[in-house]
Tab-separated table of C-alpha atoms in Angstrom:
chain	number	residue	atom	x	y	z
A	187	UNK	CA	15.096	27.336	6.782
A	188	UNK	CA	14.670	23.492	5.753
A	189	UNK	CA	14.908	23.439	1.619
A	190	UNK	CA	11.031	22.166	1.087
A	191	UNK	CA	12.341	20.853	-2.124
A	192	UNK	CA	15.569	19.187	-1.788
A	193	UNK	CA	15.892	18.400	1.895
A	194	UNK	CA	12.478	16.973	1.772
A	195	UNK	CA	13.369	14.699	-1.530
A	196	UNK	CA	16.602	13.661	0.409
A	197	UNK	CA	14.527	12.497	3.303
A	198	UNK	CA	11.839	10.995	1.310
A	199	UNK	CA	14.424	8.661	-0.251
A	200	UNK	CA	16.019	8.094	3.212
A	201	UNK	CA	12.145	7.003	4.059
A	202	UNK	CA	11.607	5.056	1.034
A	203	UNK	CA	14.657	3.080	1.764
A	204	UNK	CA	13.622	2.602	5.448
A	205	UNK	CA	10.568	1.361	4.339
A	206	UNK	CA	12.212	-0.813	1.702
A	207	UNK	CA	14.581	-2.449	4.873
A	208	UNK	CA	12.588	-2.341	7.820
A	209	UNK	CA	15.368	-2.021	10.800
A	210	UNK	CA	17.907	-0.364	9.017
A	211	UNK	CA	18.617	3.305	10.477
A	212	UNK	CA	19.134	6.552	8.257
A	213	UNK	CA	19.871	9.673	9.492
A	214	UNK	CA	17.836	13.077	8.773
A	215	UNK	CA	20.931	14.810	10.208
A	216	UNK	CA	21.620	16.750	6.702
A	217	UNK	CA	18.172	17.083	6.001
A	218	UNK	CA	16.923	19.340	8.892
A	219	UNK	CA	20.152	21.077	9.878
A	220	UNK	CA	18.818	24.445	8.278
A	221	UNK	CA	15.461	24.149	10.532
A	222	UNK	CA	15.345	27.738	12.202
A	223	UNK	CA	11.762	26.873	13.861
A	224	UNK	CA	11.445	26.563	17.219
A	225	UNK	CA	9.793	23.462	17.559
A	226	UNK	CA	7.379	21.387	20.254
A	227	UNK	CA	8.460	18.161	19.217
A	228	UNK	CA	11.738	16.441	17.916
A	229	UNK	CA	13.625	18.457	14.766
A	230	UNK	CA	13.137	15.084	12.559
A	231	UNK	CA	9.172	15.111	12.799
A	232	UNK	CA	9.325	18.655	11.211
A	233	UNK	CA	10.686	17.117	7.996
A	234	UNK	CA	7.869	14.302	8.147
A	235	UNK	CA	5.500	17.171	8.387
A	236	UNK	CA	6.807	18.971	5.459
A	237	UNK	CA	6.958	15.439	3.387
A	238	UNK	CA	3.703	14.033	3.968
A	239	UNK	CA	1.010	16.275	5.221
A	240	UNK	CA	-1.155	18.755	3.370
A	241	UNK	CA	-4.733	19.570	3.092
A	242	UNK	CA	-5.589	16.094	1.474
A	243	UNK	CA	-4.824	14.510	4.730
A	244	UNK	CA	-5.578	14.461	8.379
A	245	UNK	CA	-3.631	13.807	11.501
A	246	UNK	CA	-3.655	13.267	15.504
A	247	UNK	CA	-0.890	14.282	17.790
A	248	UNK	CA	-0.694	12.218	21.008
A	249	UNK	CA	1.394	14.074	24.229
A	250	UNK	CA	0.693	17.526	22.423
A	251	UNK	CA	1.201	19.705	25.508
A	252	UNK	CA	-1.288	22.827	25.122
A	253	UNK	CA	-2.011	21.974	21.352
A	254	UNK	CA	1.385	23.755	20.182
A	255	UNK	CA	2.333	20.832	18.106
A	256	UNK	CA	-1.110	20.595	16.186
A	257	UNK	CA	-1.247	24.107	15.651
A	258	UNK	CA	2.275	24.320	14.384
A	259	UNK	CA	1.037	21.333	11.790
A	260	UNK	CA	-2.217	22.927	10.957
A	261	UNK	CA	-0.308	26.127	10.126
A	262	UNK	CA	2.335	24.822	8.102
A	263	UNK	CA	0.388	22.055	6.263
A	264	UNK	CA	-3.213	23.019	6.082
A	265	UNK	CA	-3.585	19.454	7.076
A	266	UNK	CA	-6.849	18.737	9.310
A	267	UNK	CA	-6.847	17.923	13.017
A	268	UNK	CA	-9.087	14.952	13.552
A	269	UNK	CA	-9.800	11.994	16.303
A	270	UNK	CA	-7.011	9.422	16.728
A	271	UNK	CA	-9.234	6.880	15.274
A	272	UNK	CA	-9.712	8.836	12.015
A	273	UNK	CA	-6.384	10.116	11.383
A	274	UNK	CA	-3.849	9.222	8.334
A	275	UNK	CA	-0.841	10.281	10.536
A	276	UNK	CA	-0.881	9.930	14.119
A	277	UNK	CA	2.072	11.762	15.734
A	278	UNK	CA	3.456	10.116	18.945
A	279	UNK	CA	5.445	12.491	20.776
A	280	UNK	CA	8.183	11.972	23.305
A	281	UNK	CA	6.114	13.961	26.052
A	282	UNK	CA	3.316	11.466	25.606
A	283	UNK	CA	2.627	9.472	28.550
A	284	UNK	CA	2.405	5.411	28.486
A	285	UNK	CA	-1.426	5.440	28.118
A	286	UNK	CA	-1.478	8.484	25.128
A	287	UNK	CA	1.097	6.165	23.606
A	288	UNK	CA	-0.783	3.219	23.852
A	289	UNK	CA	-4.374	4.793	23.209
A	290	UNK	CA	-2.724	6.252	20.147
A	291	UNK	CA	-1.963	2.883	18.646
A	292	UNK	CA	-4.772	0.856	19.718
A	293	UNK	CA	-7.273	3.284	17.919
A	294	UNK	CA	-5.410	3.956	14.767
A	295	UNK	CA	-6.947	2.811	12.031
A	296	UNK	CA	-6.089	-0.277	9.825
A	297	UNK	CA	-7.856	0.284	6.457
A	298	UNK	CA	-10.368	-2.071	5.227
A	299	UNK	CA	-9.778	-5.574	3.155
A	300	UNK	CA	-11.047	-3.144	-0.082
A	301	UNK	CA	-8.605	-0.245	0.477
A	302	UNK	CA	-6.012	-1.627	2.775
A	303	UNK	CA	-3.882	1.652	2.104
A	304	UNK	CA	-6.531	3.685	3.818
A	305	UNK	CA	-4.871	2.887	7.206
A	306	UNK	CA	-2.734	4.993	9.668
A	307	UNK	CA	0.866	5.884	9.584
A	308	UNK	CA	2.316	6.500	13.112
A	309	UNK	CA	5.241	8.644	13.465
A	310	UNK	CA	6.761	7.544	17.058
A	311	UNK	CA	9.536	10.116	19.027
A	312	UNK	CA	11.675	7.750	20.923
A	313	UNK	CA	14.641	7.840	22.876
A	314	UNK	CA	16.875	5.799	20.367
A	315	UNK	CA	16.253	3.702	17.718
A	316	UNK	CA	19.738	1.828	17.927
A	317	UNK	CA	19.716	1.104	22.031
A	318	UNK	CA	17.437	-0.676	24.214
A	319	UNK	CA	15.698	-4.121	23.961
A	320	UNK	CA	16.436	-6.322	21.549
A	321	UNK	CA	13.876	-7.810	19.185
A	322	UNK	CA	13.794	-9.982	16.323
A	323	UNK	CA	12.192	-9.123	13.164
A	324	UNK	CA	11.545	-10.594	9.817
A	325	UNK	CA	9.431	-10.114	6.825
A	326	UNK	CA	9.632	-8.374	3.041
A	327	UNK	CA	12.929	-6.003	2.998
A	328	UNK	CA	14.575	-8.276	5.839
A	329	UNK	CA	16.955	-10.868	4.467
A	330	UNK	CA	16.682	-13.696	6.872
A	331	UNK	CA	16.281	-11.836	10.455
A	332	UNK	CA	17.181	-9.000	11.771
A	333	UNK	CA	17.769	-7.462	15.367
A	334	UNK	CA	16.328	-4.452	15.849
A	335	UNK	CA	16.828	-2.334	19.232
A	336	UNK	CA	14.269	0.125	20.978
A	337	UNK	CA	13.229	1.147	24.662
A	338	UNK	CA	9.485	1.033	25.389
A	339	UNK	CA	9.078	-0.891	21.913
A	340	UNK	CA	8.328	-4.035	24.213
A	341	UNK	CA	4.838	-2.387	24.887
A	342	UNK	CA	3.942	-1.791	21.974
A	343	UNK	CA	4.564	-5.204	20.148
A	344	UNK	CA	1.765	-6.730	21.321
A	345	UNK	CA	-0.471	-3.984	20.179
A	346	UNK	CA	1.031	-3.934	16.918
A	347	UNK	CA	0.791	-7.543	16.383
A	348	UNK	CA	-2.666	-7.260	16.871
A	349	UNK	CA	-3.362	-4.363	14.694
A	350	UNK	CA	-1.755	-6.109	11.796
A	351	UNK	CA	-2.883	-9.260	12.803
A	352	UNK	CA	-5.449	-9.615	9.680
A	353	UNK	CA	-2.763	-9.037	6.600
A	354	UNK	CA	-3.000	-6.884	4.563
A	355	UNK	CA	-5.026	-4.843	7.203
A	356	UNK	CA	-2.521	-2.952	9.518
A	357	UNK	CA	-0.384	0.166	10.194
A	358	UNK	CA	2.891	1.626	9.601
A	359	UNK	CA	5.264	2.743	12.107
A	360	UNK	CA	8.007	5.447	11.820
A	361	UNK	CA	10.548	5.885	14.439
A	362	UNK	CA	12.694	9.273	14.850
A	363	UNK	CA	14.953	9.253	17.464
A	364	UNK	CA	16.497	12.689	19.419
A	365	UNK	CA	19.496	12.159	17.063
A	366	UNK	CA	17.421	12.443	14.068
A	367	UNK	CA	17.591	8.690	13.363
A	368	UNK	CA	14.697	7.088	11.261
A	369	UNK	CA	13.974	3.692	11.445
A	370	UNK	CA	10.732	1.852	9.698
A	371	UNK	CA	7.968	-0.843	10.478
A	372	UNK	CA	5.774	-1.640	7.643
A	373	UNK	CA	2.723	-4.014	8.541
A	374	UNK	CA	4.632	-6.810	7.164
A	375	UNK	CA	7.469	-6.922	9.529
A	376	UNK	CA	6.775	-9.652	12.071
A	377	UNK	CA	8.794	-8.317	15.525
A	378	UNK	CA	9.042	-11.193	17.738
A	379	UNK	CA	9.692	-9.541	20.993
A	380	UNK	CA	12.776	-9.396	23.456
A	381	UNK	CA	15.507	-11.971	22.964
B	293	UNK	CA	19.522	22.971	-15.884
B	294	UNK	CA	16.745	24.720	-17.620
B	295	UNK	CA	14.797	26.433	-15.109
B	296	UNK	CA	11.207	27.367	-16.330
B	297	UNK	CA	9.872	24.425	-14.324
B	298	UNK	CA	10.123	23.172	-10.703
B	299	UNK	CA	12.571	20.708	-9.555
B	300	UNK	CA	11.585	17.365	-11.108
B	301	UNK	CA	8.528	19.241	-13.093
B	302	UNK	CA	6.260	18.610	-10.455
B	303	UNK	CA	4.636	20.971	-7.918
B	304	UNK	CA	5.825	19.641	-4.535
B	305	UNK	CA	1.915	18.892	-3.941
B	306	UNK	CA	2.005	16.418	-6.460
B	307	UNK	CA	5.053	14.733	-5.381
B	308	UNK	CA	3.428	14.527	-1.811
B	309	UNK	CA	0.485	12.615	-3.339
B	310	UNK	CA	2.644	10.470	-5.206
B	311	UNK	CA	5.068	9.751	-2.486
B	312	UNK	CA	2.397	8.981	0.286
B	313	UNK	CA	1.252	6.391	-2.255
B	314	UNK	CA	4.352	4.573	-2.832
B	315	UNK	CA	5.008	4.319	0.872
B	316	UNK	CA	1.633	2.550	1.266
B	317	UNK	CA	2.590	0.749	-1.807
B	318	UNK	CA	5.888	-0.285	-0.379
B	319	UNK	CA	4.196	-1.216	2.731
B	320	UNK	CA	1.704	-3.758	1.094
B	321	UNK	CA	3.478	-5.589	-1.487
B	322	UNK	CA	1.563	-6.092	-4.867
B	323	UNK	CA	-0.939	-4.396	-3.722
B	324	UNK	CA	-2.283	-1.515	-6.140
B	325	UNK	CA	-2.624	1.568	-4.385
B	326	UNK	CA	-5.086	4.153	-6.246
B	327	UNK	CA	-3.484	7.663	-6.820
B	328	UNK	CA	-4.199	11.138	-8.829
B	329	UNK	CA	-2.263	10.286	-11.771
B	330	UNK	CA	-1.047	13.907	-13.107
B	331	UNK	CA	-1.459	15.359	-16.922
B	332	UNK	CA	2.268	14.815	-18.242
B	333	UNK	CA	3.880	16.426	-21.178
B	334	UNK	CA	3.702	12.652	-22.870
B	335	UNK	CA	0.781	10.709	-23.719
B	336	UNK	CA	-0.774	8.312	-21.172
B	337	UNK	CA	0.128	4.754	-22.066
B	338	UNK	CA	3.861	5.921	-22.794
B	339	UNK	CA	5.450	5.512	-19.301
B	340	UNK	CA	3.344	8.347	-17.247
B	341	UNK	CA	3.387	5.884	-14.187
B	342	UNK	CA	6.774	5.540	-14.022
B	343	UNK	CA	7.955	8.815	-14.737
B	344	UNK	CA	5.476	10.121	-11.919
B	345	UNK	CA	7.548	7.556	-9.831
B	346	UNK	CA	10.743	8.645	-10.770
B	347	UNK	CA	10.105	12.635	-10.303
B	348	UNK	CA	8.928	12.093	-7.196
B	349	UNK	CA	11.699	10.011	-6.088
B	350	UNK	CA	14.680	11.925	-7.856
B	351	UNK	CA	17.319	13.661	-5.940
B	352	UNK	CA	20.123	16.202	-7.351
B	353	UNK	CA	22.340	13.201	-6.470
B	354	UNK	CA	21.051	10.776	-8.429
B	355	UNK	CA	22.397	9.240	-11.670
B	356	UNK	CA	19.342	7.859	-13.742
B	357	UNK	CA	19.133	5.081	-16.255
B	358	UNK	CA	16.253	4.708	-18.743
B	359	UNK	CA	15.593	1.846	-20.686
B	360	UNK	CA	12.780	0.501	-23.518
B	361	UNK	CA	12.337	-2.921	-23.901
B	362	UNK	CA	16.075	-3.282	-22.634
B	363	UNK	CA	17.593	-0.428	-24.712
B	364	UNK	CA	19.123	2.922	-23.533
B	365	UNK	CA	18.282	4.578	-26.906
B	366	UNK	CA	14.913	3.704	-28.161
B	367	UNK	CA	12.695	7.113	-28.503
B	368	UNK	CA	10.330	6.326	-25.660
B	369	UNK	CA	13.921	5.939	-23.069
B	370	UNK	CA	15.745	9.116	-24.835
B	371	UNK	CA	12.464	11.384	-24.264
B	372	UNK	CA	11.923	10.623	-20.795
B	373	UNK	CA	15.639	10.566	-19.698
B	374	UNK	CA	15.837	13.552	-21.734
B	375	UNK	CA	12.575	15.412	-19.480
B	376	UNK	CA	14.203	14.365	-16.632
B	377	UNK	CA	17.620	15.469	-17.210
B	378	UNK	CA	16.223	18.945	-18.156
B	379	UNK	CA	14.129	19.602	-15.372
B	380	UNK	CA	16.743	18.165	-12.707
B	381	UNK	CA	19.891	18.873	-14.054
B	382	UNK	CA	21.254	15.238	-12.756
B	383	UNK	CA	23.258	12.794	-14.987
B	384	UNK	CA	22.224	9.958	-16.568
B	385	UNK	CA	23.868	6.483	-17.366
B	386	UNK	CA	23.570	3.480	-19.397
B	387	UNK	CA	25.718	1.317	-16.986
B	388	UNK	CA	22.883	-0.374	-15.006
B	389	UNK	CA	25.371	-0.782	-11.629
B	390	UNK	CA	26.121	2.962	-11.763
B	391	UNK	CA	22.536	4.379	-11.870
B	392	UNK	CA	20.927	5.030	-8.390
B	393	UNK	CA	17.268	5.301	-10.390
B	394	UNK	CA	16.422	2.916	-13.127
B	395	UNK	CA	13.251	3.645	-14.887
B	396	UNK	CA	12.396	0.781	-17.293
B	397	UNK	CA	9.868	-0.110	-19.841
B	398	UNK	CA	9.151	-3.821	-19.947
B	399	UNK	CA	12.696	-5.277	-18.906
B	400	UNK	CA	14.346	-5.947	-15.940
B	401	UNK	CA	18.344	-5.338	-16.561
B	402	UNK	CA	20.383	-8.539	-17.096
B	403	UNK	CA	23.034	-7.221	-14.585
B	404	UNK	CA	21.820	-8.166	-10.755
B	405	UNK	CA	20.146	-5.169	-8.897
B	406	UNK	CA	21.939	-4.053	-5.562
B	407	UNK	CA	20.705	-2.828	-2.338
B	408	UNK	CA	19.786	0.671	-2.485
B	409	UNK	CA	19.106	0.813	-6.287
B	410	UNK	CA	15.598	1.575	-7.376
B	411	UNK	CA	14.012	-0.074	-10.480
B	412	UNK	CA	10.851	1.613	-11.668
B	413	UNK	CA	8.525	-0.085	-14.149
B	414	UNK	CA	6.136	1.461	-16.502
B	415	UNK	CA	2.954	-0.391	-16.281
B	416	UNK	CA	0.344	-0.205	-19.190
B	417	UNK	CA	-2.480	-2.824	-17.455
B	418	UNK	CA	-1.997	-3.073	-13.397
B	419	UNK	CA	-5.022	-5.346	-13.305
B	420	UNK	CA	-4.291	-8.764	-13.596
B	421	UNK	CA	-7.820	-9.742	-13.116
B	422	UNK	CA	-9.253	-7.207	-16.015
B	423	UNK	CA	-9.435	-10.004	-18.413
B	424	UNK	CA	-12.232	-11.831	-16.551
B	425	UNK	CA	-13.642	-8.802	-14.703
B	426	UNK	CA	-14.162	-5.297	-16.364
B	427	UNK	CA	-15.617	-3.667	-12.763
B	428	UNK	CA	-13.302	-2.165	-11.034
B	429	UNK	CA	-14.958	-2.241	-7.472
B	430	UNK	CA	-15.511	-5.873	-8.324
B	431	UNK	CA	-11.559	-6.676	-8.725
B	432	UNK	CA	-10.676	-4.641	-5.579
B	433	UNK	CA	-13.284	-6.983	-3.923
B	434	UNK	CA	-11.758	-10.153	-5.319
B	435	UNK	CA	-8.177	-8.952	-4.358
B	436	UNK	CA	-9.621	-8.221	-0.845
B	437	UNK	CA	-11.059	-11.815	-0.808
B	438	UNK	CA	-7.761	-13.020	-1.820
B	439	UNK	CA	-10.212	-14.823	-4.585
B	440	UNK	CA	-8.221	-15.418	-7.580
B	441	UNK	CA	-10.290	-18.119	-9.568
B	442	UNK	CA	-9.940	-15.743	-12.592
B	443	UNK	CA	-6.411	-15.505	-13.033
B	444	UNK	CA	-5.863	-19.192	-12.739
B	445	UNK	CA	-8.854	-19.395	-15.228
B	446	UNK	CA	-6.716	-17.566	-17.629
B	447	UNK	CA	-3.728	-20.173	-17.532
B	448	UNK	CA	-6.060	-22.975	-17.638
B	449	UNK	CA	-7.927	-21.776	-20.774
B	450	UNK	CA	-4.217	-21.099	-22.637
B	451	UNK	CA	-3.464	-24.812	-21.476
B	452	UNK	CA	-6.909	-26.421	-22.865
B	453	UNK	CA	-6.346	-24.278	-26.299
B	454	UNK	CA	-2.448	-24.447	-27.037
B	455	UNK	CA	-1.420	-27.368	-24.622
B	456	UNK	CA	0.803	-24.728	-22.831
B	457	UNK	CA	0.658	-21.711	-21.312
B	458	UNK	CA	1.120	-18.700	-23.799
B	459	UNK	CA	2.068	-15.304	-23.767
B	460	UNK	CA	5.541	-13.866	-23.638
B	461	UNK	CA	5.097	-11.453	-21.118
B	462	UNK	CA	3.171	-10.304	-17.640
B	463	UNK	CA	2.908	-13.489	-16.471
B	464	UNK	CA	1.103	-13.239	-13.317
B	465	UNK	CA	2.816	-13.312	-9.714
B	466	UNK	CA	1.855	-14.141	-6.374
B	467	UNK	CA	3.590	-11.679	-4.031
B	468	UNK	CA	4.120	-12.532	-0.354
B	469	UNK	CA	1.865	-15.258	-0.204
B	470	UNK	CA	-1.408	-12.475	-0.737
B	471	UNK	CA	-1.559	-10.417	-3.773
B	472	UNK	CA	-1.873	-11.801	-7.605
B	473	UNK	CA	0.058	-9.253	-9.456
B	474	UNK	CA	1.055	-8.503	-12.969
B	475	UNK	CA	4.711	-7.583	-13.204
B	476	UNK	CA	4.062	-5.135	-15.951
B	477	UNK	CA	4.989	-6.862	-19.479
B	478	UNK	CA	8.446	-7.998	-18.503
B	479	UNK	CA	9.126	-11.129	-20.548
B	480	UNK	CA	8.716	-14.362	-18.422
B	481	UNK	CA	12.571	-14.484	-18.410
B	482	UNK	CA	12.655	-11.757	-15.961
B	483	UNK	CA	9.850	-13.084	-13.529
B	484	UNK	CA	12.264	-15.025	-11.383
B	485	UNK	CA	14.315	-11.476	-10.833
B	486	UNK	CA	11.423	-9.822	-9.010
B	487	UNK	CA	11.947	-12.912	-6.242
B	488	UNK	CA	14.351	-11.723	-3.466
B	489	UNK	CA	15.323	-8.955	-5.162
B	490	UNK	CA	17.985	-6.565	-3.519
B	491	UNK	CA	16.785	-3.696	-5.156
B	492	UNK	CA	13.056	-1.833	-4.784
B	493	UNK	CA	10.775	-2.582	-7.207
B	494	UNK	CA	8.162	0.203	-7.965
B	495	UNK	CA	5.582	-0.063	-10.560
B	496	UNK	CA	3.479	2.497	-11.744
B	497	UNK	CA	0.404	3.135	-14.265
B	498	UNK	CA	-0.472	6.466	-14.979
B	499	UNK	CA	-3.465	5.600	-17.342
B	500	UNK	CA	-4.721	3.671	-14.682
B	501	UNK	CA	-3.465	5.771	-11.810
B	502	UNK	CA	-1.963	2.919	-9.689
B	503	UNK	CA	1.091	2.635	-8.024
B	504	UNK	CA	2.474	-0.900	-6.633
B	505	UNK	CA	5.583	-2.226	-5.254
B	506	UNK	CA	7.703	-5.700	-4.583
B	507	UNK	CA	9.944	-4.440	-1.667
B	508	UNK	CA	13.585	-6.269	-1.472
B	509	UNK	CA	14.110	-9.289	-0.394
B	510	UNK	CA	10.156	-10.423	-1.141
B	511	UNK	CA	8.665	-13.801	-2.382
B	512	UNK	CA	7.406	-13.813	-5.583
B	513	UNK	CA	6.302	-16.838	-7.302
B	514	UNK	CA	5.054	-17.009	-11.004
B	515	UNK	CA	1.389	-18.797	-11.044
B	516	UNK	CA	1.934	-22.186	-12.459
B	517	UNK	CA	-0.036	-25.510	-11.925
B	518	UNK	CA	1.541	-28.919	-10.798
B	519	UNK	CA	1.039	-30.455	-13.958
B	520	UNK	CA	2.099	-27.214	-15.868
B	521	UNK	CA	5.078	-25.310	-14.230
B	522	UNK	CA	6.139	-22.220	-15.155
B	523	UNK	CA	8.381	-22.518	-18.287
B	524	UNK	CA	10.713	-19.705	-19.734
B	525	UNK	CA	11.031	-18.707	-23.057
B	526	UNK	CA	13.354	-21.344	-24.669
B	527	UNK	CA	16.224	-19.980	-26.117
B	528	UNK	CA	18.112	-23.349	-26.050
B	529	UNK	CA	21.089	-22.898	-28.389
B	530	UNK	CA	20.659	-19.469	-29.066
B	531	UNK	CA	23.436	-16.983	-28.861
B	532	UNK	CA	24.074	-13.239	-29.403
B	533	UNK	CA	25.497	-12.423	-32.717
B	534	UNK	CA	27.477	-9.501	-31.380
B	535	UNK	CA	28.752	-10.647	-28.097
B	536	UNK	CA	28.236	-14.167	-28.073
B	537	UNK	CA	26.126	-14.502	-24.769
B	538	UNK	CA	24.034	-17.488	-24.200
B	539	UNK	CA	22.454	-17.001	-21.032
B	540	UNK	CA	20.537	-13.505	-21.444
B	541	UNK	CA	17.566	-12.720	-22.948
B	542	UNK	CA	17.761	-12.514	-26.812
B	543	UNK	CA	15.692	-10.474	-29.335
B	544	UNK	CA	14.983	-12.564	-32.753
B	545	UNK	CA	16.034	-10.141	-35.632
B	546	UNK	CA	14.984	-11.318	-39.371
B	547	UNK	CA	16.767	-9.699	-42.745
B	548	UNK	CA	14.031	-8.855	-44.931
B	549	UNK	CA	16.293	-9.050	-47.645
B	550	UNK	CA	17.823	-12.657	-46.888
B	551	UNK	CA	15.336	-13.971	-44.503
B	552	UNK	CA	18.114	-14.601	-42.192
B	553	UNK	CA	17.266	-15.022	-38.544
B	554	UNK	CA	19.847	-13.836	-35.769
B	555	UNK	CA	19.727	-13.320	-32.265
B	556	UNK	CA	21.035	-10.443	-30.184
B	557	UNK	CA	20.905	-9.230	-26.720
B	558	UNK	CA	18.093	-7.050	-25.932
B	559	UNK	CA	19.930	-5.602	-22.835
B	560	UNK	CA	21.996	-3.060	-25.216
B	561	UNK	CA	24.250	-1.716	-22.284
B	562	UNK	CA	24.892	-5.161	-20.797
B	563	UNK	CA	25.812	-6.425	-24.341
B	564	UNK	CA	28.091	-3.389	-24.710
B	565	UNK	CA	29.495	-4.044	-21.581
B	566	UNK	CA	30.508	-7.444	-22.272
B	567	UNK	CA	31.732	-6.630	-25.715
B	568	UNK	CA	34.126	-3.734	-24.223
B	569	UNK	CA	35.237	-6.349	-21.920
B	570	UNK	CA	36.828	-8.596	-24.490
B	571	UNK	CA	34.169	-9.367	-27.186
B	572	UNK	CA	32.562	-12.691	-28.069
B	573	UNK	CA	32.336	-14.672	-25.005
């Protein structure tokens, strides 16, 4: 079983670092090695569920085959399953179709000027956070510029930049891959597209 | 470790709520994220905001340093350190470079912080516009509109009254070209350390129920006018009575018997390090 105190705390610190240094990659392998649950999503996703969700927040799962992921999250956390436009946390599973991925991002809430923190956090399962198309990123947490690599991300760049166009409004994106590596892109990170 | 409490004192639900607020704070530099500040075993106004951040962050692998006005040994610092140690079993240190987590009241350590370290600052008054607007809803609207005339007016009135921007601490800063932020009551001397810091800086106000952050490598500019530029405390010609350091933030100490005034490093562990390396420079 995942240790809900210490494994979650270690993972949270990785997530804090990932948000503080966007584009840096952090491994969650150690925190999930004791997972015994059979999961309808990546193992790294379960640690995010334990870390961030409870009855106070809402979520939406894109690419949820037969609703298994949503059911499991509800049972584990008591969080509320809502429509994508209302969700505090949006999980985009690896099984999501391209249109489901795009819709999840387009519909995500971006907060208001008075309460920009009331925006969605999008947790995306991707093939790899260290391979794929090269993209140039900059912003707080990045010294100068940094190259980030990811497949499919080129498709999201335009949608993401439109969502984050009117800063401080915007969304946070956390990327998890098959190897349980984590990378985060807060709304302040500018991604300039393929190099 | 004493086990009467959960690890790091809080129940996991409380940590989760603080963690969610912290993540949003890092994502929106300088913006005050409201959070459900918990009752703590120390009084509000004594560092509960910083303590809540620390307890939500701490892991078994951390080494913590707690300072209060530059010293590791004041009552506030010792009490907070003791609470963290007793509820987590982690080690503490006075050496800034060895700490992974640093909680501080009103100072940023002299020693430059490194990538991966986290500095948690305790904040009594997080709202830079509170002196000109008492309504929380209105200050939130002013932040939303980027309407900071009030913050400029406070500085302007000081210049009109005193011919200079008075006030030694909590000089407001502009973060990531968007939010005006109170950097907690750190001396003006420390303001430049916020700019492009390698470490993450988190600020917690327990009584006011706000968390905000300055992520690493973020542009932070102290508010100033073109004709009245930002000026640090004048310590020209002064040096520490113990280690002889000159380019550090100094405390003025007056001996009551003789009225003699002397100066001493405010950051006690930095001063000690210098003394151990070879005495007066």
